[in-house]
XYZ file of C-alpha atoms in Angstrom:
421
model
C 0.011 0.004 -0.008
C 2.823 2.382 0.861
C 4.435 1.821 -2.539
C 1.178 2.466 -4.375
C 0.495 5.584 -2.311
C 3.915 7.015 -3.115
C 3.328 6.359 -6.821
C 0.036 8.244 -6.767
C 1.634 11.115 -4.858
C 4.380 11.221 -7.464
C 1.818 11.376 -10.264
C -0.016 14.253 -8.576
C 3.236 16.093 -7.903
C 4.434 15.677 -11.465
C 1.047 16.823 -12.745
C 1.424 20.088 -10.827
C 4.990 20.507 -12.061
C 3.974 19.939 -15.632
C 1.206 22.475 -15.353
C 3.753 24.964 -13.994
C 6.181 24.174 -16.794
C 3.472 24.762 -19.387
C 2.530 28.020 -17.713
C 6.155 29.175 -17.756
C 6.375 28.396 -21.436
C 3.641 30.822 -22.264
C 0.355 29.059 -21.646
C -1.661 29.137 -24.848
C 1.463 29.210 -26.965
C 2.060 25.538 -26.147
C -1.387 24.412 -27.181
C -1.856 22.284 -30.256
C -2.070 24.164 -33.513
C -3.545 21.185 -35.296
C -0.595 21.180 -37.688
C -1.344 24.613 -39.112
C 2.073 25.967 -38.202
C 5.408 25.210 -39.869
C 6.778 21.870 -38.655
C 10.452 22.142 -37.986
C 13.007 21.897 -35.200
C 13.897 18.808 -33.193
C 12.098 15.995 -31.352
C 13.183 13.091 -29.192
C 11.420 9.748 -29.414
C 11.540 7.078 -26.706
C 10.537 3.465 -27.320
C 11.480 0.049 -25.996
C 13.149 -3.057 -27.424
C 10.371 -5.222 -28.867
C 12.451 -8.172 -29.987
C 15.814 -9.725 -29.261
C 17.225 -8.444 -32.543
C 18.634 -4.942 -31.849
C 20.108 -4.660 -35.323
C 16.781 -5.325 -37.079
C 15.037 -2.839 -34.817
C 17.670 -0.176 -35.413
C 17.222 -0.573 -39.159
C 13.424 -0.418 -38.736
C 13.622 2.872 -36.851
C 16.032 4.345 -39.416
C 13.483 3.602 -42.116
C 10.536 4.972 -40.108
C 12.418 8.180 -39.329
C 13.438 8.502 -42.969
C 9.769 8.200 -43.964
C 8.916 10.953 -41.540
C 11.665 13.212 -42.852
C 10.397 12.763 -46.383
C 7.289 14.595 -45.229
C 8.920 16.866 -42.635
C 12.535 17.395 -43.776
C 13.153 20.296 -41.378
C 12.681 18.162 -38.218
C 15.607 16.338 -36.603
C 14.448 13.129 -34.903
C 16.547 11.764 -32.037
C 15.535 8.165 -31.277
C 16.423 6.504 -27.973
C 15.716 2.971 -26.818
C 14.837 2.756 -23.111
C 14.460 -0.485 -21.119
C 11.117 -1.811 -20.001
C 12.282 -2.006 -16.392
C 11.296 1.053 -14.342
C 9.841 2.734 -17.424
C 7.205 4.589 -15.409
C 9.757 6.131 -13.114
C 12.087 7.105 -15.944
C 9.343 8.744 -17.982
C 7.722 10.549 -15.070
C 11.025 11.803 -13.713
C 12.080 13.106 -17.122
C 8.764 14.818 -17.785
C 8.735 16.473 -14.348
C 12.185 17.848 -14.980
C 10.969 19.142 -18.379
C 13.673 17.243 -20.219
C 11.708 14.224 -21.314
C 10.911 12.960 -24.820
C 8.541 14.585 -27.265
C 7.080 11.186 -28.205
C 7.024 7.990 -26.188
C 5.530 4.542 -26.266
C 2.700 3.874 -23.794
C 0.477 0.948 -22.843
C -3.208 0.991 -21.845
C -2.772 1.229 -18.067
C -0.323 4.122 -18.389
C -2.300 6.368 -20.725
C -5.302 7.166 -18.514
C -3.065 7.871 -15.503
C -0.986 10.343 -17.490
C -3.953 11.894 -19.325
C -5.972 12.336 -16.151
C -3.083 14.350 -14.673
C -2.830 16.602 -17.747
C 0.477 15.107 -18.723
C -0.440 14.214 -22.306
C -1.166 16.338 -25.341
C -4.676 15.940 -26.759
C -4.294 14.815 -30.380
C -7.818 15.517 -31.609
C -6.886 18.964 -33.074
C -4.284 17.202 -35.227
C -6.714 14.575 -36.449
C -9.560 16.712 -37.817
C -8.721 15.948 -41.473
C -7.014 12.629 -40.760
C -8.495 9.350 -41.942
C -9.109 7.257 -38.820
C -11.419 4.693 -40.475
C -8.611 2.248 -41.156
C -7.867 1.793 -37.455
C -9.436 -1.192 -35.682
C -12.104 0.220 -33.387
C -10.902 -1.741 -30.344
C -7.381 -0.333 -30.790
C -8.705 3.184 -30.288
C -10.343 2.278 -26.955
C -6.975 2.378 -25.185
C -6.013 5.770 -26.681
C -9.120 7.607 -25.520
C -9.799 9.081 -22.093
C -12.939 11.151 -21.333
C -13.775 11.332 -25.040
C -10.388 12.805 -25.959
C -7.692 11.044 -27.906
C -4.219 11.065 -26.426
C -2.381 8.578 -28.641
C -2.434 6.569 -31.829
C -2.025 2.786 -31.693
C 0.662 0.862 -33.513
C 0.272 -2.718 -32.279
C -2.340 -5.066 -30.854
C -2.722 -8.568 -29.530
C -5.747 -10.829 -29.394
C -5.967 -13.591 -26.809
C -8.071 -16.581 -27.673
C -8.240 -20.336 -27.068
C -5.627 -22.678 -28.499
C -6.906 -26.286 -28.447
C -4.920 -29.529 -28.308
C -6.247 -31.601 -31.227
C -5.268 -34.878 -29.572
C -7.392 -34.055 -26.517
C -10.287 -32.919 -28.733
C -10.258 -36.304 -30.482
C -9.857 -38.107 -27.134
C -13.144 -36.588 -25.912
C -14.907 -37.528 -29.135
C -15.254 -34.025 -30.598
C -14.415 -32.489 -33.910
C -11.443 -30.034 -34.137
C -13.251 -28.436 -37.071
C -16.245 -27.557 -34.944
C -14.926 -25.711 -31.906
C -16.970 -24.225 -29.069
C -18.314 -20.709 -29.600
C -20.347 -20.248 -26.406
C -19.892 -20.786 -22.686
C -22.378 -23.631 -22.782
C -20.525 -25.431 -25.557
C -17.213 -24.974 -23.783
C -18.643 -26.327 -20.508
C -19.828 -29.424 -22.383
C -16.316 -30.027 -23.706
C -14.825 -29.270 -20.239
C -16.991 -31.991 -18.682
C -15.871 -34.481 -21.322
C -12.222 -33.519 -20.807
C -12.637 -34.134 -17.056
C -14.041 -37.575 -17.778
C -10.832 -38.315 -19.707
C -8.709 -37.098 -16.748
C -7.769 -33.953 -18.654
C -8.083 -30.359 -17.564
C -10.271 -28.123 -19.702
C -8.338 -24.905 -19.359
C -5.277 -23.204 -17.957
C -6.231 -20.626 -15.342
C -3.266 -18.646 -13.976
C -5.025 -17.104 -10.961
C -1.790 -15.532 -9.760
C -1.253 -13.677 -13.003
C -2.869 -10.665 -14.627
C -6.634 -10.261 -14.377
C -6.609 -9.498 -18.105
C -5.873 -13.155 -18.733
C -8.137 -14.630 -16.043
C -11.535 -13.277 -15.031
C -11.746 -10.044 -17.050
C -12.491 -11.691 -20.446
C -15.293 -13.750 -18.843
C -16.750 -10.585 -17.265
C -16.803 -8.840 -20.640
C -18.265 -11.873 -22.405
C -21.076 -12.000 -19.857
C -21.909 -8.371 -20.720
C -20.361 -6.999 -17.516
C -17.567 -4.561 -16.796
C -15.242 -3.546 -13.994
C -15.361 0.275 -13.831
C -16.288 2.810 -16.491
C -14.532 6.055 -17.328
C -17.410 7.791 -15.573
C -16.416 5.969 -12.327
C -19.434 3.666 -12.404
C -18.468 0.447 -10.613
C -19.920 -2.574 -12.411
C -17.853 -5.471 -11.137
C -20.705 -6.606 -8.902
C -23.442 -6.161 -11.495
C -25.507 -9.269 -12.221
C -23.646 -9.772 -15.505
C -20.206 -9.544 -13.867
C -21.222 -11.891 -11.060
C -22.024 -14.509 -13.701
C -18.300 -14.557 -14.558
C -17.415 -15.030 -10.861
C -19.880 -17.932 -10.759
C -18.461 -19.454 -13.959
C -14.881 -19.422 -12.704
C -15.938 -20.761 -9.320
C -17.876 -23.562 -11.012
C -14.904 -24.525 -13.166
C -12.692 -24.733 -10.111
C -15.135 -26.678 -7.960
C -15.688 -29.241 -10.724
C -11.957 -29.699 -11.344
C -12.056 -28.362 -14.869
C -9.019 -26.208 -14.054
C -6.027 -27.335 -11.991
C -6.079 -27.358 -8.195
C -3.335 -24.724 -8.021
C -5.278 -22.320 -10.251
C -5.900 -19.977 -7.303
C -2.292 -18.776 -7.311
C -0.660 -20.400 -10.366
C 1.349 -18.208 -12.734
C 1.235 -20.705 -15.593
C 0.384 -24.292 -16.513
C 2.928 -24.767 -19.272
C 3.975 -28.233 -18.118
C 0.398 -29.524 -18.168
C -0.336 -27.979 -21.564
C 2.960 -29.101 -23.122
C 2.429 -32.572 -21.662
C -0.923 -32.996 -23.360
C -2.942 -32.877 -20.117
C -5.034 -29.849 -21.001
C -7.739 -29.186 -23.579
C -7.113 -25.458 -24.101
C -5.097 -22.418 -23.104
C -5.799 -18.749 -23.525
C -2.937 -17.434 -25.628
C -1.739 -14.977 -28.254
C 1.263 -14.499 -30.529
C 3.877 -15.789 -28.074
C 1.790 -18.963 -27.599
C 1.764 -19.437 -31.344
C 5.553 -19.015 -31.554
C 6.067 -21.684 -28.909
C 3.618 -24.105 -30.528
C 5.129 -23.733 -34.004
C 8.531 -24.555 -32.515
C 7.118 -27.956 -31.448
C 6.318 -29.799 -34.678
C 4.756 -32.738 -32.757
C 2.075 -30.575 -31.072
C -1.147 -30.600 -33.073
C -3.319 -27.591 -32.309
C -6.141 -25.395 -33.642
C -7.085 -21.861 -32.794
C -10.676 -20.871 -32.008
C -12.490 -17.526 -32.164
C -13.103 -15.841 -28.784
C -16.027 -17.284 -26.856
C -19.311 -15.468 -26.295
C -22.124 -15.414 -23.826
C -23.840 -12.074 -24.220
C -20.943 -10.649 -26.230
C -18.020 -12.059 -28.230
C -15.022 -10.341 -26.729
C -11.552 -11.111 -25.371
C -8.437 -9.385 -24.074
C -5.639 -7.968 -26.133
C -3.194 -5.248 -25.235
C -2.609 -2.206 -27.431
C 0.617 -0.278 -27.783
C 0.504 3.415 -28.686
C 2.609 6.491 -29.149
C 1.749 9.631 -27.187
C 3.053 13.207 -26.839
C 3.657 14.792 -23.410
C 1.832 18.046 -22.827
C 5.116 19.843 -22.081
C 6.771 18.889 -25.371
C 8.926 21.725 -26.760
C 7.750 20.837 -30.238
C 4.164 19.495 -30.042
C 3.404 20.027 -33.756
C 6.375 17.975 -34.958
C 5.748 15.376 -32.249
C 2.047 14.964 -33.126
C 2.891 14.616 -36.781
C 5.475 11.940 -35.915
C 2.782 9.959 -34.062
C 0.627 10.122 -37.154
C 3.420 9.052 -39.501
C 4.778 6.227 -37.321
C 1.306 4.702 -37.158
C 0.450 4.985 -40.825
C -0.112 1.798 -42.794
C 3.326 1.521 -44.374
C 5.207 2.107 -41.131
C 2.910 -0.273 -39.287
C 3.773 -2.947 -41.871
C 7.465 -2.344 -41.201
C 7.144 -2.201 -37.414
C 4.922 -5.257 -37.069
C 6.816 -7.358 -39.563
C 9.853 -6.927 -37.372
C 8.095 -7.246 -34.009
C 5.474 -9.837 -35.087
C 2.691 -7.994 -33.326
C -0.628 -7.309 -35.074
C -1.065 -3.952 -36.863
C -3.855 -1.693 -35.627
C -4.718 -0.684 -39.189
C -6.811 -3.163 -41.126
C -4.956 -2.443 -44.345
C -1.591 -3.260 -42.743
C -2.705 -6.742 -41.667
C -1.818 -7.941 -45.178
C 1.684 -8.645 -43.846
C 0.212 -11.908 -42.484
C -1.667 -12.923 -45.597
C 0.697 -15.866 -46.167
C 0.847 -16.863 -42.488
C -2.261 -18.875 -41.641
C -2.223 -18.649 -37.870
C -1.126 -15.022 -37.526
C -3.700 -14.031 -40.097
C -6.343 -15.830 -37.984
C -5.220 -14.064 -34.787
C -5.168 -10.740 -36.627
C -8.827 -11.202 -37.511
C -9.725 -11.421 -33.843
C -8.441 -7.973 -32.797
C -11.918 -6.661 -33.541
C -12.978 -8.454 -30.336
C -9.972 -7.532 -28.217
C -10.436 -5.065 -25.345
C -7.186 -3.582 -23.967
C -8.148 -3.875 -20.262
C -9.553 -1.424 -17.785
C -9.006 2.085 -19.187
C -9.015 4.094 -15.993
C -6.342 5.828 -13.863
C -6.819 3.234 -11.133
C -6.977 0.322 -13.551
C -3.592 -0.999 -12.486
C -4.000 -0.491 -8.769
C -7.341 -2.297 -8.456
C -6.077 -5.481 -10.137
C -4.550 -7.074 -7.005
C -7.624 -6.057 -4.990
C -9.952 -7.852 -7.348
C -7.585 -10.767 -7.672
C -7.581 -11.247 -3.874
C -11.392 -11.479 -3.804
C -11.481 -13.971 -6.687
C -8.875 -16.081 -4.906
C -10.857 -15.923 -1.655
C -13.946 -17.116 -3.537
C -12.069 -20.001 -5.102
C -10.811 -20.979 -1.636
C -14.461 -21.367 -0.667
C -14.448 -18.506 1.833
C -16.843 -16.254 -0.084
C -19.680 -16.757 -2.529
C -19.327 -15.277 -6.009
C -21.699 -12.439 -5.079
C -19.808 -11.747 -1.825
C -16.468 -11.693 -3.663
C -17.805 -9.357 -6.331
C -19.341 -7.044 -3.704
C -16.081 -6.935 -1.782
C -14.221 -6.115 -4.999
C -16.649 -3.275 -5.636
C -16.067 -1.925 -2.122
C -12.266 -2.002 -2.718
C -12.664 -0.135 -5.998
C -14.889 2.464 -4.334
C -12.206 2.977 -1.654
C -9.588 3.539 -4.339
C -11.761 6.130 -6.059
C -12.146 7.990 -2.799
C -8.365 8.401 -2.303
């Protein structure tokens, strides 16, 4: 709790400092011009290593920057790779000191925290005549806070079920006719149990994005809205609590699912019907030529939806060159540069037209088609901090100490307490 409190204090402090810096720089003079002014000068771009091939990434960034300079030759772009470790601290410290980047890479749980504190430049004025129709709608969810856009997305993931074909055949089902609903999946889960197989990997000690959140969304529920409406204990959301509890009580998921971080050994050993996975799962499976698998569309109850993170580029509100920075965000996320970026990184482009890079790759093409169903998580400033609180209540439920409704109500109370801070 102390660590979380200090982080929030730091955010608030930096927000005040940024406001002061903007005021010192002349107030309205730092506001977005929407690209009407002359774009020149210098910008600094921060991003992370996305692969283990530094040489390929360096070449990729050289080409992206060259594409930008074709359109804006009077802007010098300084690119820096920063490590993933302690990225929040590095970015916040740099921005507070007014010597941070003009463009940086952000993920869904960072954006609303920064935007809510006034630390990000609103991009809407720069997008008035910009074609946004090519972007996948779900990719834009993570870039928007309080109806204002603070970033443009460059990559997505889509988590869905990977099935072991051998287990499917062992339970007497057809790998060409996979479950599409909760009811159908439960039927397969029961048959898997009868064959002494687990139905699903459930890493209860991991991120809520990969455990109960997708089930909540599929049931038509939610966790918390951008208007601070708490929905985790709504009737729809409670259905997800009940579903997970039922799977655990019936032994459809492993006994250690309450705190497990992974079930790789069970899955790799052929003891499990399905896992929820994405691109990295595909890479691992393709490396094992003896593992026969199929990929299914996301399940549905009331809605067909799943989880998939989104990566975006944003501009800090105290950038010394907001026009050049905003234009860089637009260029780096255009279709051609997304093709380049995602060919190297093997993530899924957020532009439909750029997904053609996977046309000759059956499985990646299939995963790319599912980003239309992929929500990026809880888009709220407290989205990250409430995760362990909700997780604790789900775990308590699975231990048999609370009913699904009691666990959901307790989670709602915890979220309400966080909002009150």
